[in-house]
Coordinates of C-alpha atoms in Angstrom, one line a residue:
M184 CA 14.6 24.4 42.4
K185 CA 14.8 20.8 43.7
T186 CA 11.2 20.1 42.8
K187 CA 11.7 21.6 39.4
L188 CA 14.7 19.3 38.7
L189 CA 12.7 16.3 39.8
L190 CA 9.8 17.3 37.5
I191 CA 12.3 17.6 34.6
A192 CA 13.7 14.2 35.5
L193 CA 10.2 12.6 35.5
L194 CA 9.1 14.2 32.3
F195 CA 12.1 12.8 30.4
V196 CA 12.6 9.5 32.3
Q197 CA 12.7 6.6 29.8
S198 CA 12.9 3.0 30.8
L199 CA 12.9 -0.7 29.9
S200 CA 16.7 -1.2 29.8
A201 CA 19.3 -3.9 29.2
C202 CA 18.9 -7.6 29.0
E203 CA 22.5 -8.7 29.3
Q204 CA 25.5 -6.4 29.6
N205 CA 28.4 -8.7 30.5
G206 CA 30.1 -11.8 29.2
I207 CA 29.0 -11.5 25.6
T208 CA 31.8 -11.3 23.1
N209 CA 32.3 -11.1 19.3
H210 CA 34.9 -12.9 17.2
E211 CA 37.7 -10.6 18.4
G212 CA 36.8 -11.2 22.1
Q213 CA 35.3 -7.7 22.5
T214 CA 32.5 -7.4 24.9
K215 CA 29.3 -6.0 23.5
T216 CA 29.6 -3.0 25.8
D217 CA 32.9 -2.1 24.1
P218 CA 32.2 1.0 22.0
S219 CA 34.1 -0.5 19.1
F220 CA 32.0 -3.6 19.1
L221 CA 30.8 -4.4 15.5
Y222 CA 27.1 -5.3 15.3
Q223 CA 25.8 -7.7 12.7
E224 CA 22.6 -6.0 11.7
P225 CA 22.8 -3.9 8.5
G226 CA 21.2 -1.0 10.5
L227 CA 24.1 -1.0 12.8
S228 CA 26.9 -1.5 10.3
P229 CA 29.7 1.2 10.1
Y230 CA 30.5 3.5 7.2
D231 CA 34.1 3.1 6.0
P232 CA 35.3 5.7 5.4
P233 CA 33.2 7.7 8.0
I234 CA 30.5 10.0 6.8
E235 CA 29.3 13.4 8.0
I236 CA 25.7 14.2 8.8
T237 CA 24.6 17.8 9.6
F238 CA 21.9 19.0 11.9
V239 CA 20.7 22.3 13.5
R240 CA 19.9 22.3 17.2
E241 CA 18.1 24.3 19.8
M242 CA 20.2 25.0 22.9
S243 CA 17.5 24.6 25.6
D244 CA 18.0 25.6 29.2
N245 CA 18.0 22.0 30.2
L246 CA 20.7 21.1 27.7
E247 CA 22.8 24.1 28.7
Q248 CA 22.5 23.1 32.3
L249 CA 23.5 19.5 31.5
L250 CA 26.6 20.7 29.5
N251 CA 27.6 22.9 32.4
G252 CA 27.7 19.8 34.6
L253 CA 29.9 17.9 32.1
P254 CA 33.1 19.9 31.9
D255 CA 34.8 17.4 29.6
E256 CA 32.0 17.3 27.0
T257 CA 30.5 19.7 24.5
L258 CA 27.5 19.6 22.2
E259 CA 29.9 18.6 19.3
D260 CA 32.2 16.3 21.3
N261 CA 30.5 14.1 23.9
R262 CA 29.9 10.4 24.7
W263 CA 27.1 10.1 22.2
S264 CA 28.9 11.8 19.3
R265 CA 32.0 9.6 20.0
L266 CA 29.8 6.5 20.1
Y267 CA 28.1 7.3 16.8
K268 CA 31.5 7.8 15.2
Q269 CA 33.1 4.7 16.8
V270 CA 30.3 2.2 16.1
L271 CA 28.6 3.7 13.0
G272 CA 31.3 5.8 11.4
I273 CA 28.9 8.8 11.5
E274 CA 30.3 12.2 12.4
I275 CA 27.7 14.6 13.9
T276 CA 28.0 18.3 13.1
Y277 CA 25.7 21.2 13.6
N278 CA 25.3 23.9 10.9
W279 CA 24.1 26.3 13.7
V280 CA 22.8 26.2 17.2
D281 CA 20.5 28.8 18.8
Q282 CA 18.2 29.3 21.7
G283 CA 14.4 29.7 22.1
E284 CA 12.5 31.9 19.8
Q285 CA 15.6 32.8 17.8
Y286 CA 16.1 29.1 17.0
Y287 CA 12.5 28.7 15.7
K288 CA 12.8 31.9 13.6
K289 CA 16.0 30.7 12.0
L290 CA 14.5 27.2 11.4
G291 CA 11.4 28.7 9.9
A292 CA 13.5 30.7 7.4
A293 CA 15.5 27.7 6.5
L294 CA 12.5 25.6 5.9
A295 CA 10.8 28.3 3.8
S296 CA 13.9 28.6 1.6
G297 CA 14.7 24.8 1.4
N298 CA 18.2 25.6 2.9
I299 CA 18.0 22.7 5.4
P300 CA 20.7 20.5 6.9
D301 CA 21.1 16.9 5.9
V302 CA 18.6 15.9 8.6
V303 CA 16.1 18.3 10.3
E304 CA 13.5 17.9 13.1
V305 CA 10.1 19.3 12.1
N306 CA 6.5 19.2 13.2
A307 CA 3.7 17.5 11.2
Q308 CA 2.7 20.5 9.2
Q309 CA 6.3 21.3 8.3
L310 CA 6.8 17.7 7.2
R311 CA 3.9 17.9 4.8
Q312 CA 5.1 21.3 3.5
L313 CA 8.6 20.0 2.8
A314 CA 7.2 16.8 1.2
N315 CA 4.8 18.9 -1.0
A316 CA 7.8 21.0 -2.1
G317 CA 9.9 18.0 -3.0
W318 CA 12.7 19.0 -0.7
I319 CA 13.0 15.8 1.4
E320 CA 13.6 12.1 0.8
D321 CA 11.1 9.3 0.7
L322 CA 12.2 7.1 3.6
T323 CA 9.8 4.2 3.0
S324 CA 12.4 1.7 1.7
V325 CA 15.1 3.1 3.9
Y326 CA 13.1 2.4 7.0
E327 CA 12.1 -1.1 5.9
T328 CA 15.7 -2.0 5.0
Y329 CA 17.7 -0.4 7.8
A330 CA 15.5 -0.1 10.9
S331 CA 16.5 -2.8 13.4
S332 CA 13.9 -5.2 14.6
F333 CA 14.1 -3.5 18.0
T334 CA 13.5 0.0 16.5
K335 CA 10.5 -1.3 14.6
Q336 CA 9.2 -2.8 17.8
V337 CA 9.6 0.5 19.7
L338 CA 8.0 2.7 17.0
T339 CA 5.0 0.4 16.8
Q340 CA 4.6 -0.4 20.5
E341 CA 1.4 1.6 20.8
G342 CA 0.3 0.6 17.3
P343 CA 1.0 2.0 13.9
G344 CA 0.0 5.6 14.8
A345 CA 3.5 7.1 15.1
L346 CA 4.5 5.9 11.6
E347 CA 1.1 6.8 10.1
T348 CA 1.5 10.4 11.2
A349 CA 4.7 10.5 9.2
T350 CA 3.1 8.9 6.1
I351 CA 2.0 11.2 3.3
D352 CA 0.3 9.9 0.2
G353 CA 1.3 6.4 1.2
R354 CA 5.0 7.2 1.6
L355 CA 7.0 7.5 4.8
M356 CA 8.4 11.0 4.6
G357 CA 10.0 11.3 8.1
I358 CA 11.2 9.1 11.0
P359 CA 8.9 9.8 14.0
Q360 CA 10.6 11.2 17.1
N361 CA 8.1 9.0 18.9
D362 CA 6.4 10.1 22.1
S363 CA 4.2 8.1 24.4
S364 CA 0.4 8.5 24.2
I365 CA -0.3 6.2 27.2
E366 CA 1.8 8.5 29.4
R367 CA -0.8 11.3 28.7
A368 CA -3.5 9.5 30.5
M369 CA -5.4 11.7 33.0
Y370 CA -6.0 11.2 36.8
I371 CA -7.8 13.2 39.5
W372 CA -5.3 14.5 41.9
I373 CA -7.0 15.2 45.3
R374 CA -5.8 16.5 48.6
T375 CA -6.7 13.5 50.8
D376 CA -5.9 15.4 54.0
W377 CA -8.8 17.7 53.0
L378 CA -11.0 14.7 52.3
D379 CA -10.3 13.4 55.8
Q380 CA -10.8 16.8 57.4
L381 CA -14.3 17.0 55.9
G382 CA -15.2 13.4 56.2
L383 CA -15.4 12.7 52.5
L384 CA -14.6 9.6 50.5
P385 CA -12.7 9.4 47.2
P386 CA -14.9 9.9 44.1
K387 CA -16.7 7.0 42.4
S388 CA -18.8 9.2 40.1
M389 CA -18.9 12.7 38.7
E390 CA -21.5 13.5 41.3
D391 CA -18.9 12.7 43.9
V392 CA -16.4 15.0 42.2
L393 CA -18.9 17.8 42.3
T394 CA -19.6 17.2 46.0
I395 CA -15.9 17.3 46.8
S396 CA -15.3 20.4 44.8
K397 CA -18.2 22.2 46.5
A398 CA -17.0 21.1 50.0
F399 CA -13.4 22.2 49.2
T400 CA -14.7 25.6 48.3
E401 CA -17.3 26.2 51.0
N402 CA -16.3 24.2 54.0
D403 CA -13.0 25.7 55.0
P404 CA -10.9 22.5 54.4
D405 CA -7.7 24.2 55.6
R406 CA -9.4 25.4 58.8
N407 CA -8.1 29.0 58.6
G408 CA -11.5 30.5 59.0
K409 CA -11.3 32.2 55.6
H410 CA -13.3 31.6 52.3
D411 CA -10.1 31.3 50.2
T412 CA -10.0 27.9 48.7
Y413 CA -11.1 26.4 45.3
G414 CA -12.4 23.0 44.5
L415 CA -11.0 22.6 41.0
A416 CA -7.9 24.0 39.3
L417 CA -8.0 25.2 35.6
T418 CA -5.7 27.3 33.4
Y419 CA -6.6 29.5 30.5
Y420 CA -5.4 26.7 28.2
L421 CA -7.9 24.0 29.0
W422 CA -5.8 21.2 27.5
D423 CA -2.7 21.5 29.6
P424 CA -1.2 18.2 30.7
V425 CA -1.9 19.1 34.3
L426 CA -4.5 21.5 35.5
S427 CA -6.6 20.4 32.6
A428 CA -10.3 20.1 31.7
T429 CA -9.7 17.0 29.5
G430 CA -10.2 14.4 32.3
F431 CA -13.2 16.3 33.8
M432 CA -15.0 16.4 30.4
A433 CA -14.3 12.7 29.8
G434 CA -16.5 12.1 32.9
Y435 CA -19.4 13.2 30.7
D436 CA -18.3 11.1 27.7
A437 CA -17.0 14.3 26.1
F438 CA -13.7 14.0 24.2
P439 CA -13.0 17.5 22.8
R440 CA -9.5 16.9 21.5
I441 CA -9.8 13.6 19.6
W442 CA -11.6 12.0 16.7
V443 CA -14.0 9.2 17.6
E444 CA -16.2 6.8 15.7
D445 CA -19.9 7.5 15.3
E446 CA -22.6 4.9 15.2
S447 CA -22.0 4.3 11.5
G448 CA -18.3 3.7 12.0
K449 CA -17.2 7.0 10.5
L450 CA -15.0 9.5 12.3
E451 CA -16.4 12.6 13.9
Y452 CA -14.6 15.3 15.9
G453 CA -15.2 15.0 19.6
G454 CA -15.0 18.8 20.2
I455 CA -18.4 19.4 18.5
Q456 CA -20.4 16.7 20.1
P457 CA -23.4 17.4 22.4
E458 CA -21.7 15.7 25.4
V459 CA -19.2 18.6 25.4
K460 CA -22.1 21.1 25.9
T461 CA -23.2 19.1 28.9
A462 CA -19.7 19.2 30.4
L463 CA -19.4 23.0 29.7
A464 CA -22.7 23.6 31.5
V465 CA -21.4 21.9 34.6
L466 CA -18.1 23.9 34.5
Q467 CA -20.1 27.1 34.0
K468 CA -22.1 26.3 37.2
M469 CA -19.0 25.5 39.2
Y470 CA -17.4 28.8 38.1
A471 CA -20.5 30.8 39.0
Q472 CA -20.4 29.2 42.5
G473 CA -16.8 30.1 43.1
Q474 CA -15.4 26.6 42.9
I475 CA -13.1 27.7 40.0
D476 CA -10.9 30.8 40.4
N477 CA -12.7 33.7 38.8
E478 CA -9.4 34.7 37.2
F479 CA -8.5 31.3 35.8
A480 CA -8.9 32.6 32.2
F481 CA -5.9 34.9 32.8
K482 CA -3.7 32.4 34.5
D483 CA -1.2 30.0 33.0
G484 CA 0.2 26.9 34.7
V485 CA 2.9 28.8 36.5
K486 CA 0.4 31.0 38.3
V487 CA -2.0 28.2 39.2
K488 CA 0.9 26.1 40.5
K489 CA 1.6 28.9 42.9
Q490 CA -1.9 28.7 44.1
I491 CA -1.5 25.0 44.7
A492 CA 1.8 25.6 46.5
A493 CA 0.0 28.1 48.8
G494 CA -2.6 25.6 49.7
K495 CA -5.5 27.3 47.9
I496 CA -6.6 24.4 45.6
G497 CA -7.6 20.9 46.5
M498 CA -8.2 19.0 43.3
M499 CA -6.9 19.0 39.7
Y500 CA -6.9 16.7 36.7
G501 CA -3.5 15.9 35.3
E502 CA -1.0 13.3 34.0
Q503 CA 1.1 11.0 36.2
W504 CA 3.8 13.6 36.8
G505 CA 1.2 15.8 38.5
S506 CA 2.6 14.5 41.8
F507 CA 5.6 16.8 41.3
V508 CA 3.3 19.8 40.7
V509 CA 1.2 19.2 43.8
Q510 CA 4.3 18.4 45.9
E511 CA 5.0 22.1 46.1
S512 CA 2.1 22.4 48.5
R513 CA 4.0 20.4 51.1
E514 CA 6.6 23.2 51.4
H515 CA 3.8 25.4 52.6
D516 CA 2.1 22.7 54.7
P517 CA 4.1 19.5 55.4
N518 CA 0.8 17.7 56.3
A519 CA -0.6 18.3 52.8
Q520 CA -1.2 14.9 51.2
W521 CA -2.3 14.2 47.7
Q522 CA -3.2 11.0 45.8
A523 CA -4.1 10.2 42.3
F524 CA -7.5 8.6 41.6
P525 CA -9.0 7.2 38.4
I526 CA -11.2 9.6 36.4
V527 CA -14.8 8.7 36.9
S528 CA -18.1 8.9 34.8
A529 CA -21.3 10.7 35.4
A530 CA -23.2 7.5 34.5
G531 CA -21.4 5.6 37.2
E532 CA -19.8 3.3 34.5
I533 CA -16.1 2.8 34.0
A534 CA -14.8 6.0 32.3
K535 CA -13.0 6.1 29.0
V536 CA -9.6 7.8 29.1
P537 CA -9.0 9.9 25.9
L538 CA -5.5 9.8 24.4
R539 CA -4.2 11.8 21.5
I540 CA -1.5 10.5 19.3
S541 CA 1.4 12.2 21.1
T542 CA 4.0 11.9 18.4
D543 CA 4.3 15.2 16.6
R544 CA 8.0 15.6 15.8
Y545 CA 9.8 14.0 12.8
W546 CA 13.2 13.7 11.3
A547 CA 13.2 14.6 7.6
V548 CA 16.2 14.0 5.3
R549 CA 17.3 16.6 2.7
K550 CA 16.6 15.6 -0.9
G551 CA 19.8 14.5 -2.4
Y552 CA 21.6 13.6 0.8
E553 CA 23.8 10.6 -0.1
H554 CA 23.1 8.6 3.1
P555 CA 19.4 8.9 4.0
E556 CA 19.6 5.7 6.0
A557 CA 22.0 7.3 8.5
I558 CA 19.2 8.8 10.6
V559 CA 17.7 5.3 11.0
K560 CA 21.1 4.0 12.1
L561 CA 21.3 6.7 14.7
F562 CA 17.9 5.6 16.0
N563 CA 19.0 2.0 16.1
L564 CA 22.1 2.6 18.1
Y565 CA 20.4 5.1 20.5
L566 CA 17.7 2.5 21.3
E567 CA 20.2 -0.4 21.5
K568 CA 22.6 1.4 23.9
N569 CA 19.8 2.4 26.2
W570 CA 17.3 -0.5 26.2
G571 CA 18.8 -3.3 24.0
D572 CA 20.9 -6.3 24.7
T573 CA 24.0 -4.2 24.9
A574 CA 22.6 -1.4 26.9
Q575 CA 24.8 0.7 29.2
Y576 CA 22.1 2.7 30.9
E577 CA 24.4 4.3 33.5
T578 CA 26.8 5.5 30.8
Y579 CA 24.6 6.7 28.0
Y580 CA 21.2 7.4 29.6
N581 CA 21.3 8.4 33.2
T582 CA 24.5 9.0 35.2
L583 CA 22.4 11.0 37.8
L584 CA 22.5 13.5 34.9
P585 CA 20.2 13.1 31.9
V586 CA 23.1 12.5 29.4
W587 CA 20.7 11.0 26.9
Q588 CA 20.0 14.7 25.9
L589 CA 23.5 14.9 24.3
S590 CA 22.3 12.8 21.4
P591 CA 20.5 14.7 18.6
V592 CA 17.9 11.8 18.4
N593 CA 16.0 10.5 21.5
P594 CA 13.5 7.8 20.6
F595 CA 12.2 5.7 23.5
P596 CA 9.8 2.7 24.2
P597 CA 6.4 4.3 24.8
M598 CA 5.4 1.7 27.5
K599 CA 8.6 2.4 29.4
N600 CA 7.2 3.8 32.7
L601 CA 4.4 1.3 32.8
E602 CA 6.8 -1.6 32.4
A603 CA 9.0 -0.1 35.1
F604 CA 6.0 0.1 37.4
R605 CA 5.1 -3.5 36.7
Q606 CA 8.6 -4.6 37.6
L607 CA 8.4 -2.7 40.8
E608 CA 5.0 -4.2 41.6
E609 CA 6.3 -7.7 41.0
A610 CA 9.3 -7.1 43.2
R611 CA 7.0 -5.8 46.0
K612 CA 4.8 -8.8 45.7
T613 CA 7.5 -11.4 45.5
G614 CA 10.3 -9.8 47.4
N615 CA 12.6 -10.6 44.4
S616 CA 14.4 -7.4 43.4
D617 CA 16.2 -9.3 40.6
V618 CA 13.2 -8.5 38.3
L619 CA 14.1 -4.8 38.4
E620 CA 15.8 -3.5 35.3
D621 CA 17.8 -0.3 35.0
E622 CA 14.9 2.3 35.0
A623 CA 13.0 0.4 37.7
K624 CA 16.1 0.2 39.8
F625 CA 16.5 4.0 39.5
I626 CA 12.9 4.6 40.6
Q627 CA 13.3 2.0 43.4
E628 CA 16.1 4.1 44.8
K629 CA 13.8 7.1 44.9
L630 CA 11.1 5.1 46.7
E631 CA 13.6 3.8 49.3
L632 CA 14.8 7.4 49.8
Y633 CA 11.3 8.5 50.7
V634 CA 10.9 5.9 53.5
S635 CA 14.4 6.4 54.8
E636 CA 15.6 8.8 57.6
N637 CA 17.7 10.7 55.0
E638 CA 17.3 14.5 55.3
D639 CA 16.5 14.6 51.6
R640 CA 13.7 12.0 51.9
E641 CA 11.0 14.5 50.9
S642 CA 12.5 14.5 47.3
G643 CA 11.2 10.9 47.0
W644 CA 7.6 11.9 47.8
G645 CA 6.6 12.6 44.2
W646 CA 8.1 9.3 43.0
E647 CA 6.1 7.4 45.6
R648 CA 2.9 9.1 44.6
T649 CA 3.5 8.1 41.0
Y650 CA 5.2 4.7 41.3
G651 CA 4.1 3.5 44.8
P652 CA 1.5 0.7 45.3
E653 CA -1.3 3.3 45.2
G654 CA 0.3 5.7 42.8
A655 CA -0.7 7.0 39.4
M656 CA 1.0 4.2 37.5
A657 CA -1.0 1.6 39.4
I658 CA -4.1 3.4 38.0
L659 CA -2.6 3.4 34.5
D660 CA -2.0 -0.3 34.8
Q661 CA -5.7 -0.6 35.7
Y662 CA -6.8 1.6 32.8
E663 CA -4.8 -0.6 30.3
R664 CA -6.0 -3.9 31.7
N665 CA -9.6 -2.7 31.8
D666 CA -9.5 -1.5 28.2
Q667 CA -10.3 2.1 29.3
L668 CA -7.8 3.8 27.0
L669 CA -9.6 5.6 24.1
F670 CA -7.0 6.4 21.5
D671 CA -7.6 9.2 18.9
Q672 CA -8.9 7.4 15.8
F673 CA -7.2 9.8 13.4
A674 CA -3.5 9.0 13.3
G675 CA -2.7 10.4 9.9
A676 CA -0.5 13.3 8.8
P677 CA -2.3 16.6 8.8
T678 CA -4.8 16.9 5.9
A679 CA -4.6 19.8 3.4
T680 CA -7.4 21.7 5.1
M681 CA -5.9 21.1 8.6
I682 CA -2.7 22.9 7.5
D683 CA -4.7 25.9 6.4
K684 CA -7.5 26.0 9.0
E685 CA -6.7 24.0 12.1
M686 CA -5.2 26.8 14.1
I687 CA -8.2 29.0 13.4
L688 CA -10.6 26.2 14.4
D689 CA -8.6 25.4 17.6
N690 CA -8.7 29.0 18.7
L691 CA -12.4 29.3 18.0
Q692 CA -13.0 26.2 20.0
L693 CA -10.9 27.3 23.0
D694 CA -12.4 30.8 23.0
T695 CA -15.9 29.5 22.9
Y696 CA -15.4 27.0 25.7
I697 CA -13.7 29.6 27.9
N698 CA -16.5 32.1 27.3
I699 CA -19.2 29.6 28.1
I700 CA -17.5 28.7 31.4
L701 CA -17.3 32.4 32.2
G702 CA -21.0 32.7 31.7
S703 CA -21.9 33.2 28.1
P704 CA -25.2 31.5 27.1
I705 CA -24.7 27.8 26.7
D706 CA -26.4 27.9 23.3
E707 CA -23.3 29.6 22.0
F708 CA -21.9 26.1 21.8
D709 CA -24.4 25.3 19.0
Q710 CA -23.3 28.5 17.1
F711 CA -19.7 27.4 17.5
V712 CA -20.5 24.0 16.0
D713 CA -22.1 25.6 13.0
E714 CA -19.2 28.0 12.6
W715 CA -16.6 25.2 13.0
K716 CA -18.3 23.2 10.2
R717 CA -18.6 26.2 7.9
I718 CA -15.1 27.5 8.0
G719 CA -13.3 24.2 7.4
G720 CA -14.5 21.6 9.9
D721 CA -16.7 19.8 7.4
Q722 CA -14.0 19.6 4.8
I723 CA -11.5 18.3 7.4
T724 CA -14.1 15.7 8.5
S725 CA -14.3 14.6 4.8
E726 CA -10.6 14.4 4.5
V727 CA -10.2 12.5 7.8
N728 CA -12.8 9.9 6.7
E729 CA -11.1 9.5 3.3
W730 CA -7.9 8.7 5.2
Y731 CA -9.9 6.4 7.5
A732 CA -11.4 4.5 4.6
H733 CA -7.9 3.8 3.3
Q734 CA -7.0 2.3 6.7
G735 CA -10.0 -0.1 6.5
G736 CA -12.7 2.1 8.0
P737 CA -16.1 2.6 6.2
S738 CA -16.0 4.6 3.0

């Protein structure tokens, strides 16, 4: 349970933080950390009289657990709802709240009928469907007029992609609930105690990765005298954020989940390129040799994590929070040691790290709602109170409980964790802890806990493996400085054919890949490519390149 809570904390951790919190006053002598402080920006001006804005909301397990830990706060009446009312004159209400599958059923019915609240969170396809139906507001001018300079900076920190995904026929139809693409970078997580046991070095090429995988499978790295370990972890969903095939395939210049430029400068789908066939052939051979669990096609992440915890797997590809996944192996074997390494290339060159545009949720405003700018004002204040000049991180973001979840909107600076690492690194090099801002201070406390004699020191292990001098974030810093990050070149809203065919094409792709790994003839990949093109892929490619031409790409 402790590890699970740490994983949740890392998944949602968001940084950067405050610049100045004390000694700044307005004309009435109020400090800027006073909830009643009146901001000067139009996007933070209050409504007088106050207005109401309605939402619907999913009651997740994490949110329910948070509320149980806050006896004086409820979903409708909490520090964030009070702040929005005090500063902006906005009263948050929920038309209904539900859990899990029931929430999504009710939301689907509401979207299909057009019976939506004033503001509703939707995915990309739902956004286009609502826009096509004429049921939501065009937010182009609202955003330009009311988004604060800080909000605009945050939503474009990784480029225009987040806003472009919400733009339909040249109009901004939703405010993106932005996510971080750079946080999705892949690493090779390897049991270094097994490397040491077998006299192996960290990988510099894909040939090294294959050597390590073979040795972890065949050379009894746990010294139990049994043939019961695997070299590489995979799940039945090859694109999981951890236990993934994405980073492995990138080692062969195969990028099966993003759109890339071809030699003419046009976009082509990475999942149908010949490099993928090469990578699949290698995975097929590894599977045949027992380096991959022969039941991986039936196992989800939960089941494979149990194998890792039991000490049966020595290598996986995954994101920076993979440290908290592999940490479970230390409960079985306290000597288990893991480290993140950069993904590597078969050609021995610096590998490209594929990144999809991670933003896929949007806030749409009901057509006819009198105050469409209200959602932008909520974004402005949320960002300001967590990372702006008047931030109160320990009040509104992290009180040792993730109180940021109380707000219906949760935007964040996409470079947050990398910036926190860079602050930590500067403090380590200079000895000056004054450079640490709120999020970096929080992480530093975890790092100090790990090197302490505290009985709970093990809870800091995963943080050190991610934010320590040799942690995953040090590699991300290297990726970014070396220009290794390969962003998805298609950042538009789903095209018309994507809405109709993308799920079918995605399932076809995944099924084909899995079957080939399991032993189907490798030439089935060529049949898949032909089928993908025929049933919609060619039309999607045409639509994607039409979008790309409007962005300045070749026509």
